[in-house]
Coordinates of C-alpha atoms in Angstrom, one line a residue:
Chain A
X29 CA 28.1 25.2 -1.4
X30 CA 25.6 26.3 0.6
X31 CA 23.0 24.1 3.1
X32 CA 19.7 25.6 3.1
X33 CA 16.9 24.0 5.0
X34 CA 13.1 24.8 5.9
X35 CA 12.0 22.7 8.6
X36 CA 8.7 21.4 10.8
X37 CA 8.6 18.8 12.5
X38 CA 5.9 17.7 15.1
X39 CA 8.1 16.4 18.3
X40 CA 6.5 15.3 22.0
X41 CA 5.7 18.9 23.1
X42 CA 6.0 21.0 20.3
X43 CA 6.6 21.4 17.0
X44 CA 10.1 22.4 15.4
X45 CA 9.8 25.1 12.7
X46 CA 13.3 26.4 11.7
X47 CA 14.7 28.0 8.1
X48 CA 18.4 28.6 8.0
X49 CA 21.3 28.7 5.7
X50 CA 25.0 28.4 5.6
X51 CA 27.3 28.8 3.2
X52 CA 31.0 27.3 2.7
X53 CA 33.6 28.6 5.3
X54 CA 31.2 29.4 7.9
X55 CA 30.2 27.9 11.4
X56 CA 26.5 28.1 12.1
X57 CA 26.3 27.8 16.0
X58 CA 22.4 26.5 17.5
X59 CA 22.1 27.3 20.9
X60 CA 19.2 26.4 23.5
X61 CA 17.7 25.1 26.1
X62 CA 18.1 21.0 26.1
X63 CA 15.1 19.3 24.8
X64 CA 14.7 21.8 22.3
X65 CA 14.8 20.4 19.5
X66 CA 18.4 20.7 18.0
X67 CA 19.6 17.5 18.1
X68 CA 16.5 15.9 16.3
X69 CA 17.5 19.3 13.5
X70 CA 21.0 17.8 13.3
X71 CA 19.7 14.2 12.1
X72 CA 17.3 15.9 10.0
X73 CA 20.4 17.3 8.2
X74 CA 21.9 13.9 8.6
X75 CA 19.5 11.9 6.9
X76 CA 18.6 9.9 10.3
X77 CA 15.2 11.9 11.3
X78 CA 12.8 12.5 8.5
X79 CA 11.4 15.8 8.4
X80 CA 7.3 15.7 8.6
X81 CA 7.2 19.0 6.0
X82 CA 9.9 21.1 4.5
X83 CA 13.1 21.4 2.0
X84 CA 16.8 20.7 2.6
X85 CA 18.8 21.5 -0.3
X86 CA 22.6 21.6 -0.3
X87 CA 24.4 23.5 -3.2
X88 CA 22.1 21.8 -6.2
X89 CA 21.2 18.8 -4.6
X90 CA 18.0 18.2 -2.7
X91 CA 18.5 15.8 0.1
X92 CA 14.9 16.4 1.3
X93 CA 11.3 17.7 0.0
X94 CA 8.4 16.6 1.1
X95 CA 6.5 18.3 -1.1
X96 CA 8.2 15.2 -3.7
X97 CA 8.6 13.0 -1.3
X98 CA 12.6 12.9 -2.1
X99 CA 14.9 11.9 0.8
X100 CA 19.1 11.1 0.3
X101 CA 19.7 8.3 2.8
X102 CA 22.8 9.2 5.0
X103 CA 25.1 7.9 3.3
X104 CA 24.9 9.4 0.3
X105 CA 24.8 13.2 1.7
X106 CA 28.8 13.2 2.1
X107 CA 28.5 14.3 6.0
X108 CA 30.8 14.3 9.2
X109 CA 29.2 14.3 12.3
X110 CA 30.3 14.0 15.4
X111 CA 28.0 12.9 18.4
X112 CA 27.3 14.2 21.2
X113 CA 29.0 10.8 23.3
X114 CA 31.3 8.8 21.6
X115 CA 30.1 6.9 18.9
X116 CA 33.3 5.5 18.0
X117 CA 33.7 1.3 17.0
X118 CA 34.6 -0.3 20.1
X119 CA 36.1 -3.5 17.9
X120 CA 38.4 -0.8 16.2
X121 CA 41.4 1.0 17.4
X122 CA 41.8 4.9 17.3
X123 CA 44.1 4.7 14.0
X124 CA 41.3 1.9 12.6
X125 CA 38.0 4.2 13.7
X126 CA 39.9 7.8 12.1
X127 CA 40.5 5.5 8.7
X128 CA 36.8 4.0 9.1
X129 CA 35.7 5.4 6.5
X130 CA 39.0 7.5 5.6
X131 CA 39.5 8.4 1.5
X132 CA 43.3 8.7 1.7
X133 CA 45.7 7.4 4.4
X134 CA 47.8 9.8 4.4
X135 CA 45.1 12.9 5.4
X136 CA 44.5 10.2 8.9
X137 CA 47.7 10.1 10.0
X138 CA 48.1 13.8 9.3
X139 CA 44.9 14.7 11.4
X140 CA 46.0 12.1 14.5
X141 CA 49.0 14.3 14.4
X142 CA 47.2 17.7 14.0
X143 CA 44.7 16.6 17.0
X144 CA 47.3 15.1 18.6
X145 CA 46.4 11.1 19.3
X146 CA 49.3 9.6 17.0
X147 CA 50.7 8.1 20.0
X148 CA 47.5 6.1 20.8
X149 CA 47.0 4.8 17.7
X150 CA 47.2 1.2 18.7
X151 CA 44.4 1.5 20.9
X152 CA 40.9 1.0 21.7
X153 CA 38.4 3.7 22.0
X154 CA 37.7 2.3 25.7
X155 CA 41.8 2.8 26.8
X156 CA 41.8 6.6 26.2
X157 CA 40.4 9.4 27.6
X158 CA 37.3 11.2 26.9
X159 CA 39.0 14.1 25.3
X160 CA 40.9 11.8 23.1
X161 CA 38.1 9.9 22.1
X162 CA 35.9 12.8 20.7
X163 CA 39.6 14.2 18.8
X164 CA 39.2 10.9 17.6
X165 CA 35.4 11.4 16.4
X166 CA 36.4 14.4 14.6
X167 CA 39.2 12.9 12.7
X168 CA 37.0 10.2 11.9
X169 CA 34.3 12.8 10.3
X170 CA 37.5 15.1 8.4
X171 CA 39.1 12.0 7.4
X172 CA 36.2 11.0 4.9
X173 CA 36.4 14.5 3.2
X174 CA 33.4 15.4 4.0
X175 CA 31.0 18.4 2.3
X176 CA 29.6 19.7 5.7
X177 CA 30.6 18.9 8.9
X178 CA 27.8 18.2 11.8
X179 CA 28.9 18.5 15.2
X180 CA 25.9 17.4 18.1
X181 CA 27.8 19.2 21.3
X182 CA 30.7 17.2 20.8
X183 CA 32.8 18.4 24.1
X184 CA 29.6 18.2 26.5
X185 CA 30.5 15.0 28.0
X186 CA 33.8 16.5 29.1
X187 CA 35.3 18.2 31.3
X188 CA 35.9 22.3 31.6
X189 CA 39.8 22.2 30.9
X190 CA 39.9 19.8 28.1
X191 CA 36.7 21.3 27.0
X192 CA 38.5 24.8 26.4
X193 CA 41.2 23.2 25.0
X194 CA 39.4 21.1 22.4
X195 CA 37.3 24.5 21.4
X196 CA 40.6 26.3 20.3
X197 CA 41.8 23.4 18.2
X198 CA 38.5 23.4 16.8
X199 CA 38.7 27.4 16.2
X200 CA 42.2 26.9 14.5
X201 CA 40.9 23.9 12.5
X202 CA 38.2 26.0 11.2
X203 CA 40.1 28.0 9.5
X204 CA 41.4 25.4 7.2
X205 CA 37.5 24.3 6.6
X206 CA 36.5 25.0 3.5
X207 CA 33.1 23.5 4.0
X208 CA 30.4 24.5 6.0
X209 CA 30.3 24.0 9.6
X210 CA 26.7 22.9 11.6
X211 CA 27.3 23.0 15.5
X212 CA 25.2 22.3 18.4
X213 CA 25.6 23.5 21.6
X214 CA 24.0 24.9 24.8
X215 CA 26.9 26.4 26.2
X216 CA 26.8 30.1 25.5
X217 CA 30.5 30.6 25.9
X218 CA 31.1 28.1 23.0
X219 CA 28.5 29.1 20.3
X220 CA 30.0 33.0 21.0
X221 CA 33.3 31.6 20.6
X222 CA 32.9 30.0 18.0
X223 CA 30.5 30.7 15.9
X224 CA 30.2 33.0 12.9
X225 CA 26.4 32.6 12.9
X226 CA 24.4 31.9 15.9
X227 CA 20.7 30.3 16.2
X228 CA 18.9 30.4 19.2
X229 CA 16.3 27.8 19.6
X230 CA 13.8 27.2 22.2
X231 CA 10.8 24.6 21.6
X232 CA 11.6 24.7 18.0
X233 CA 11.2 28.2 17.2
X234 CA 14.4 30.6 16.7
X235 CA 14.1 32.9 19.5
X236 CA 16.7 35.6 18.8
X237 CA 16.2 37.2 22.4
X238 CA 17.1 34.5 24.2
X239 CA 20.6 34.8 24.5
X240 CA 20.0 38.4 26.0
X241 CA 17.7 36.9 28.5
X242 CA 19.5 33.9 29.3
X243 CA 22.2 36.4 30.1
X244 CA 20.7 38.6 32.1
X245 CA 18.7 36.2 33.9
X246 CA 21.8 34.3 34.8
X247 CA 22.0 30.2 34.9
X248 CA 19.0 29.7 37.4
X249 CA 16.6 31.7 39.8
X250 CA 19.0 31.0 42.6
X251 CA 21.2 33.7 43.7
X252 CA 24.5 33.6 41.1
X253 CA 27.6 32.9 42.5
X254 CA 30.4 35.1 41.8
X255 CA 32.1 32.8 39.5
X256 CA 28.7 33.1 37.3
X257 CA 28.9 36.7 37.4
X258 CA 32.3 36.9 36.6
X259 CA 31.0 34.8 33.4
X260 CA 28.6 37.3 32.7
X261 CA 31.0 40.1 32.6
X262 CA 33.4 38.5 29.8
X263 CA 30.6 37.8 28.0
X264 CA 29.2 41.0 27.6
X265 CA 32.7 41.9 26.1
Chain B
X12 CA 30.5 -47.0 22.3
X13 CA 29.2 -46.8 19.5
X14 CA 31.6 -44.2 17.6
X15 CA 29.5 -43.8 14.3
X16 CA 26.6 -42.5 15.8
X17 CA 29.2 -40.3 17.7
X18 CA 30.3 -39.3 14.6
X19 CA 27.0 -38.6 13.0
X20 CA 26.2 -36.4 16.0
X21 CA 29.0 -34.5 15.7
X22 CA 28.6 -34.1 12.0
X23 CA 24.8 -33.4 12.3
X24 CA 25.6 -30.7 14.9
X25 CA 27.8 -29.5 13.1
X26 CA 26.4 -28.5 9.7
X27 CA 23.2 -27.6 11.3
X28 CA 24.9 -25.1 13.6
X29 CA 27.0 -23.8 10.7
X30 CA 23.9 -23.4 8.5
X31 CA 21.8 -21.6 10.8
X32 CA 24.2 -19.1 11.9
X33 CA 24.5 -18.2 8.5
X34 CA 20.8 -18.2 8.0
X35 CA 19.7 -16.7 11.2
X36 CA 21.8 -14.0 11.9
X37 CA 20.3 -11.6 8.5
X38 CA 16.9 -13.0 10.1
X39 CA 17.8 -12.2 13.7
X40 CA 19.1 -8.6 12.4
X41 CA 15.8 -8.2 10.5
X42 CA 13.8 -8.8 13.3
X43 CA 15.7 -6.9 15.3
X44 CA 15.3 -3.3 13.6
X45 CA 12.0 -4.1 11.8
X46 CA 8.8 -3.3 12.6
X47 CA 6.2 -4.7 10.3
X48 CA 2.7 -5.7 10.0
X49 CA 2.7 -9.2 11.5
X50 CA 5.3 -9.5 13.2
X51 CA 4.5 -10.7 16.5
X52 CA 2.5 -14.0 14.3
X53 CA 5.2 -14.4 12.3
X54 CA 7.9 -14.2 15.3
X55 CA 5.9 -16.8 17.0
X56 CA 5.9 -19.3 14.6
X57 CA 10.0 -19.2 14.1
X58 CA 9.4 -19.9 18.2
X59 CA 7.3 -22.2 17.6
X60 CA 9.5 -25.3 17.8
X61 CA 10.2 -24.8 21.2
X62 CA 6.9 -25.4 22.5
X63 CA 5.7 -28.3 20.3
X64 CA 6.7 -31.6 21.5
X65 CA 10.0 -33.4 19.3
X66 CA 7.4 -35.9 17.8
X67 CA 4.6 -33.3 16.7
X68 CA 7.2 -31.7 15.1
X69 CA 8.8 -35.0 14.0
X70 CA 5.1 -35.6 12.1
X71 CA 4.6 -32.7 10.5
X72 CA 8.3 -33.4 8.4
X73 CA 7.7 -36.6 7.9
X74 CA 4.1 -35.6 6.2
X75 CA 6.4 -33.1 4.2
X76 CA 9.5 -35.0 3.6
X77 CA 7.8 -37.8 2.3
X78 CA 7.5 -38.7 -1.5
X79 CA 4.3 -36.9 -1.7
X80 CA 5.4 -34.1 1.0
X81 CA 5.7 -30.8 -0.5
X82 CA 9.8 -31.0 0.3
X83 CA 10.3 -34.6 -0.3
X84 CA 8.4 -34.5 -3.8
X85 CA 10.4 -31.3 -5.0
X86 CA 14.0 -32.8 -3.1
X87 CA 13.2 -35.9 -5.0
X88 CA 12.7 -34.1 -8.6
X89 CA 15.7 -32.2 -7.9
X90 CA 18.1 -35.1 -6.5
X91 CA 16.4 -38.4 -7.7
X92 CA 16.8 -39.4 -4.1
X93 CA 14.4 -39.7 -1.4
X94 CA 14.4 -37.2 2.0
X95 CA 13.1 -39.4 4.5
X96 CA 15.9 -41.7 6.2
X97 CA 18.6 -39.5 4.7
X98 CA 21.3 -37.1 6.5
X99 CA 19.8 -34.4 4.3
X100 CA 16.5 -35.2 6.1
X101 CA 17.7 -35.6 9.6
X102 CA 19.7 -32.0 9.1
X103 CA 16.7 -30.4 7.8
X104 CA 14.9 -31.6 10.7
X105 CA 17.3 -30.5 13.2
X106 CA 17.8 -26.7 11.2
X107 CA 14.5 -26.5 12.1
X108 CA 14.4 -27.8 15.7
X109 CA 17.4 -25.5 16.5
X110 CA 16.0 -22.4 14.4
X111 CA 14.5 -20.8 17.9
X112 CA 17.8 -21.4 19.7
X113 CA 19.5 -19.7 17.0
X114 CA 16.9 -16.5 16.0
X115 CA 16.2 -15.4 19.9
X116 CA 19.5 -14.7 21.0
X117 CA 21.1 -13.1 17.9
X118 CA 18.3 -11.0 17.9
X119 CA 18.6 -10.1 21.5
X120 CA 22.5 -9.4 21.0
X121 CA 21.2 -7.0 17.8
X122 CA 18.9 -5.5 19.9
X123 CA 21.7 -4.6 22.7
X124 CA 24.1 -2.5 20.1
X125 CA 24.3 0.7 20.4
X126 CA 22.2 2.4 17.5
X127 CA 24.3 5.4 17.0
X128 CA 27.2 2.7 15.7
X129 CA 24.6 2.2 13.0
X130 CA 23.7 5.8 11.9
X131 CA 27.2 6.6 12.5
X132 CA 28.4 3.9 9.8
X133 CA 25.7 5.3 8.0
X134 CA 26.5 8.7 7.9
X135 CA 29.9 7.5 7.2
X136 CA 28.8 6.5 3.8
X137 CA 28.2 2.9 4.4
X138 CA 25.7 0.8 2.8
X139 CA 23.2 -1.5 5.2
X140 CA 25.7 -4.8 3.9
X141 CA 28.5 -3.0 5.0
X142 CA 27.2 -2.0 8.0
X143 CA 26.2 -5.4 8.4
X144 CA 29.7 -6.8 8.1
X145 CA 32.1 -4.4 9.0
X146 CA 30.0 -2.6 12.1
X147 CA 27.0 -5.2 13.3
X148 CA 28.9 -8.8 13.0
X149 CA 32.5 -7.6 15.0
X150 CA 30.3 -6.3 17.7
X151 CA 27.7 -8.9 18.3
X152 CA 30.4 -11.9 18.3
X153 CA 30.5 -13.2 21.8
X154 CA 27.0 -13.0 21.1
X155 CA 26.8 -15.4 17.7
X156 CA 29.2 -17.5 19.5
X157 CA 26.4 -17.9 22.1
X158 CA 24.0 -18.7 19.7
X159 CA 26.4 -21.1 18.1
X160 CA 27.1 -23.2 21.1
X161 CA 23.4 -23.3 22.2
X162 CA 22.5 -24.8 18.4
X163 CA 24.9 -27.3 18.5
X164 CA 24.1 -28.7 22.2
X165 CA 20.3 -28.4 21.0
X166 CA 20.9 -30.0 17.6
X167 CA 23.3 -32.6 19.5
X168 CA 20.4 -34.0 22.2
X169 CA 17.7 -34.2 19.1
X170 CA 15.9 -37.3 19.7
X171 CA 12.3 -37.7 18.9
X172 CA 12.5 -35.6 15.6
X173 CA 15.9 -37.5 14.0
X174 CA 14.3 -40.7 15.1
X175 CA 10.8 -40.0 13.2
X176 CA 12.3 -38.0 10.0
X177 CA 15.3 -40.5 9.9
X178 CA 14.8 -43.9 11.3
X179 CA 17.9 -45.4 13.0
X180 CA 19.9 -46.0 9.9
X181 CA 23.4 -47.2 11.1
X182 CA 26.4 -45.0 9.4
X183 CA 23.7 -42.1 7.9
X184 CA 20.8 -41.0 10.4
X185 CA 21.7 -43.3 13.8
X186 CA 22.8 -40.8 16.0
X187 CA 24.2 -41.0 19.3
X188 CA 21.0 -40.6 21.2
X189 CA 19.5 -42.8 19.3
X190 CA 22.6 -45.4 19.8
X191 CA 21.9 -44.7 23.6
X192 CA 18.6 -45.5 24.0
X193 CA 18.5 -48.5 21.5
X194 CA 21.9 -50.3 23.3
X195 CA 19.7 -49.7 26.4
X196 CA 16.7 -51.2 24.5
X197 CA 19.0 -54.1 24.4
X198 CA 20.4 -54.3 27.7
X199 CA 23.4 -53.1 26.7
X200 CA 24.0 -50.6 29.3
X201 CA 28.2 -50.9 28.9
X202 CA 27.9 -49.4 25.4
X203 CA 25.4 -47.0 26.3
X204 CA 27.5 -45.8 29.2
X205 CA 30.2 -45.2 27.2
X206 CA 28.1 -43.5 24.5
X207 CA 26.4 -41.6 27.3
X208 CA 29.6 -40.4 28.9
X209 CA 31.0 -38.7 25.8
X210 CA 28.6 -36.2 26.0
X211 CA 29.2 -34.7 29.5
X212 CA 32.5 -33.4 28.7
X213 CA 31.0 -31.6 25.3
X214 CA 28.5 -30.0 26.7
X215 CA 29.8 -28.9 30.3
X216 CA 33.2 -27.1 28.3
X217 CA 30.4 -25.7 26.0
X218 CA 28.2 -24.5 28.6
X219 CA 30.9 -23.0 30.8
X220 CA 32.1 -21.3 27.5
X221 CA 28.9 -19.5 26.8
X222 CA 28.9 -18.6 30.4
X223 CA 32.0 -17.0 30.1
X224 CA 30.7 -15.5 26.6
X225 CA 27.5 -13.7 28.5
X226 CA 29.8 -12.5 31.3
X227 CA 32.0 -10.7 28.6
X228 CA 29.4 -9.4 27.0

């Protein structure tokens, strides 16, 4: 199936105005600037931010048209999304949030393994570690079978080496996605690793050059440290 | 000590606090992610029973409860029976007595969830009941509790309003305050100690438990 949405919506500064598609077995990577505007497109998608004009259509359905004034509620568009920060049920342990909303047992304790938080299981969201709580998020999205997947920079909150290391698991999972794949990111690294499609969007407008200037401008006025240049180098590879 | 108007109390508090959980927390959640036109009037007058005085509010249910009342004329069609002078009556009375001290801080612990628990239930497939029980409810209970406790202490020092909707009917609407101040009326002062004293320990545990409860949460 393929997710195809036209978008505009007025925000505080600006207005978003994006058209994209993506079709089954593909990861469509938006990258920006914070505060523009890609978070409030992923809960468009969602159902949780009502576009002010535009269509979002997903294989025959029409989750949103505003020129009918249709809208799917949430729960009814068959999503996974994980947050951006944890969003897990503190009353529920890991095993309980990954079933939440699981439709076979068997899939949850076969993704706990896959992602590797069997062993915590028995405990609550707040007892684990930020890494294992976002593996957790995204067995809680897979295990309700979901039709796309929606992920709002889901390793931002963490840090560098568990953040690599949750990227490759999420490279190898995607292989066995048949479903297509939104992601959210600002990290540059990540959307080229990942992604099969990538989005740049600044103040709510694609802006395709921005990754070239973002690039060669480097990650602020100030002087770039080495370390940043050596970034610079693999990525132009 | 007079242990039937203990009793009746305990009862009173009881039901009423039982009932208005059940009634306020879908209100309290209402309130608490609605926006509507009106609100703030019709917020008020839930609220409203905390700033009128026991016996205005006393007045009014008698006016209603009565055989010509709007609710004593329908209870009466319905049950044969009349409103006024009965524990029916006195519970009524002291639902609505309590309602503020059950609404406000329900809605306050609704208000303090985090939202994307919501929209991620939501996303999740589940419908605004579910959400309700399986998502809202587990994660506001230290904060029903609260609510809970504060009812029942309310609904347990009602004087004024149980005394005007109910009389001082011995075994069905004499409750413990009321047993109080009439032994005292009398010069009685033994049995109203004794009456008296039974509360302190009730309502110190209960306080120091909703303490705890706010601390936790």
């Amino acid at each position: 199936m393929i997710i195809d949405a036209s978008i505009r919506k007025k925000l505080n500064f600006f207005e978003l105005a994006i058209d994209f598609s993506c079709p089954d077995n593909e990861m469509l990577v938006f990258i920006g600037p914070s505060g523009g505007g890609k978070t409030t497109l992923i809960r468009m998608l969602a159902g949780l931010e009502r576009p002010d004009e535009g269509r979002i259509t997903f294989g025959e359905e029409v989750w949103f048209d505003s020129k009918t004034n249709k809208i799917i509620p949430p729960r009814k568009r068959g999503i996974g999304y994980v947050f951006q920060d944890y969003a897990l049920f503190p009353h529920l342990t890991i095993y309980e949030n990954a079933a939440f909303a699981a439709a076979e047992e068997k899939e949850v304790d076969r993704l706990l393994e896959l992602f590797q938080i069997a062993h915590l299981r028995d405990r609550k969201p707040h007892l684990v570690s930020g890494g294992e709580r976002q593996r957790c998020a995204i067995c809680q999205a897979l295990a309700r079978n979901p039709r796309l997947l929606l992920l709002d920079e889901p390793f931002s909150a963490l840090d560098a080496v568990t953040r690599r290391e949750l990227r490759e698991e999420l490279k190898d999972l995607k292989k066995e996605l048949s479903f297509p794949v939104i992601y959210v990111t600002h990290d540059i690294n990540e959307a080229l690793y990942l992604g099969d499609d990538i989005i740049p969007v600044v103040e709510g407008r694609e802006d395709r050059e921005w990754m070239q200037r973002a690039i060669s401008r480097g990650p602020s006025k100030r002087k770039p440290t080495r370390a940043a240049r050596k970034q610079k180098l693999a990525l132009a590879y | 000590m007079d242990s039937m108007a203990l009793f009746i109390t305990l009862k009173l508090a009881l039901v009423t606090t039982v009932i208005l959980v059940v009634l306020g927390a879908p209100l309290a959640y209402f309130l608490a992610y609605n926006r509507f036109f009106g609100k703030p009037i019709i917020e008020a007058l839930l609220y409203l029973p905390i700033a009128l005085p026991p016996t205005v509010i006393g007045f009014y249910l008698v006016v209603a409860m009565g055989p010509r009342g709007f609710i004593g004329s329908l209870w009466k069609t319905f049950t044969g029976a009349s409103l006024l002078f009965s524990f029916a009556g006195i519970t009524m009375a002291a639902i609505l007595y309590s309602l503020p001290f059950a609404v406000q801080p329900m809605k306050a612990t609704f208000q303090k969830l985090d939202g994307r628990l919501v929209e991620n239930a939501a996303v999740l497939g589940l419908s605004p009941l579910s959400i309700f029980f399986r998502v809202v409810l587990p994660n506001s209970r230290s904060g029903i509790i609260a609510a809970a406790i504060l009812v029942f202490l309310h609904s347990m020092g009602a004087f004024g309003v149980i005394l005007m909707v109910g009389g001082s009917i011995p075994g069905i609407t004499k409750v413990a305050s009321i047993a109080i101040y009439e032994a005292v009326e009398m010069m009685d002062y033994r049995a109203a100690g004794l009456t008296a004293l039974c509360f302190i320990p009730i309502s110190y545990l209960f306080l120091l438990l909703v303490n705890k409860l706010n601390e936790d949460g």
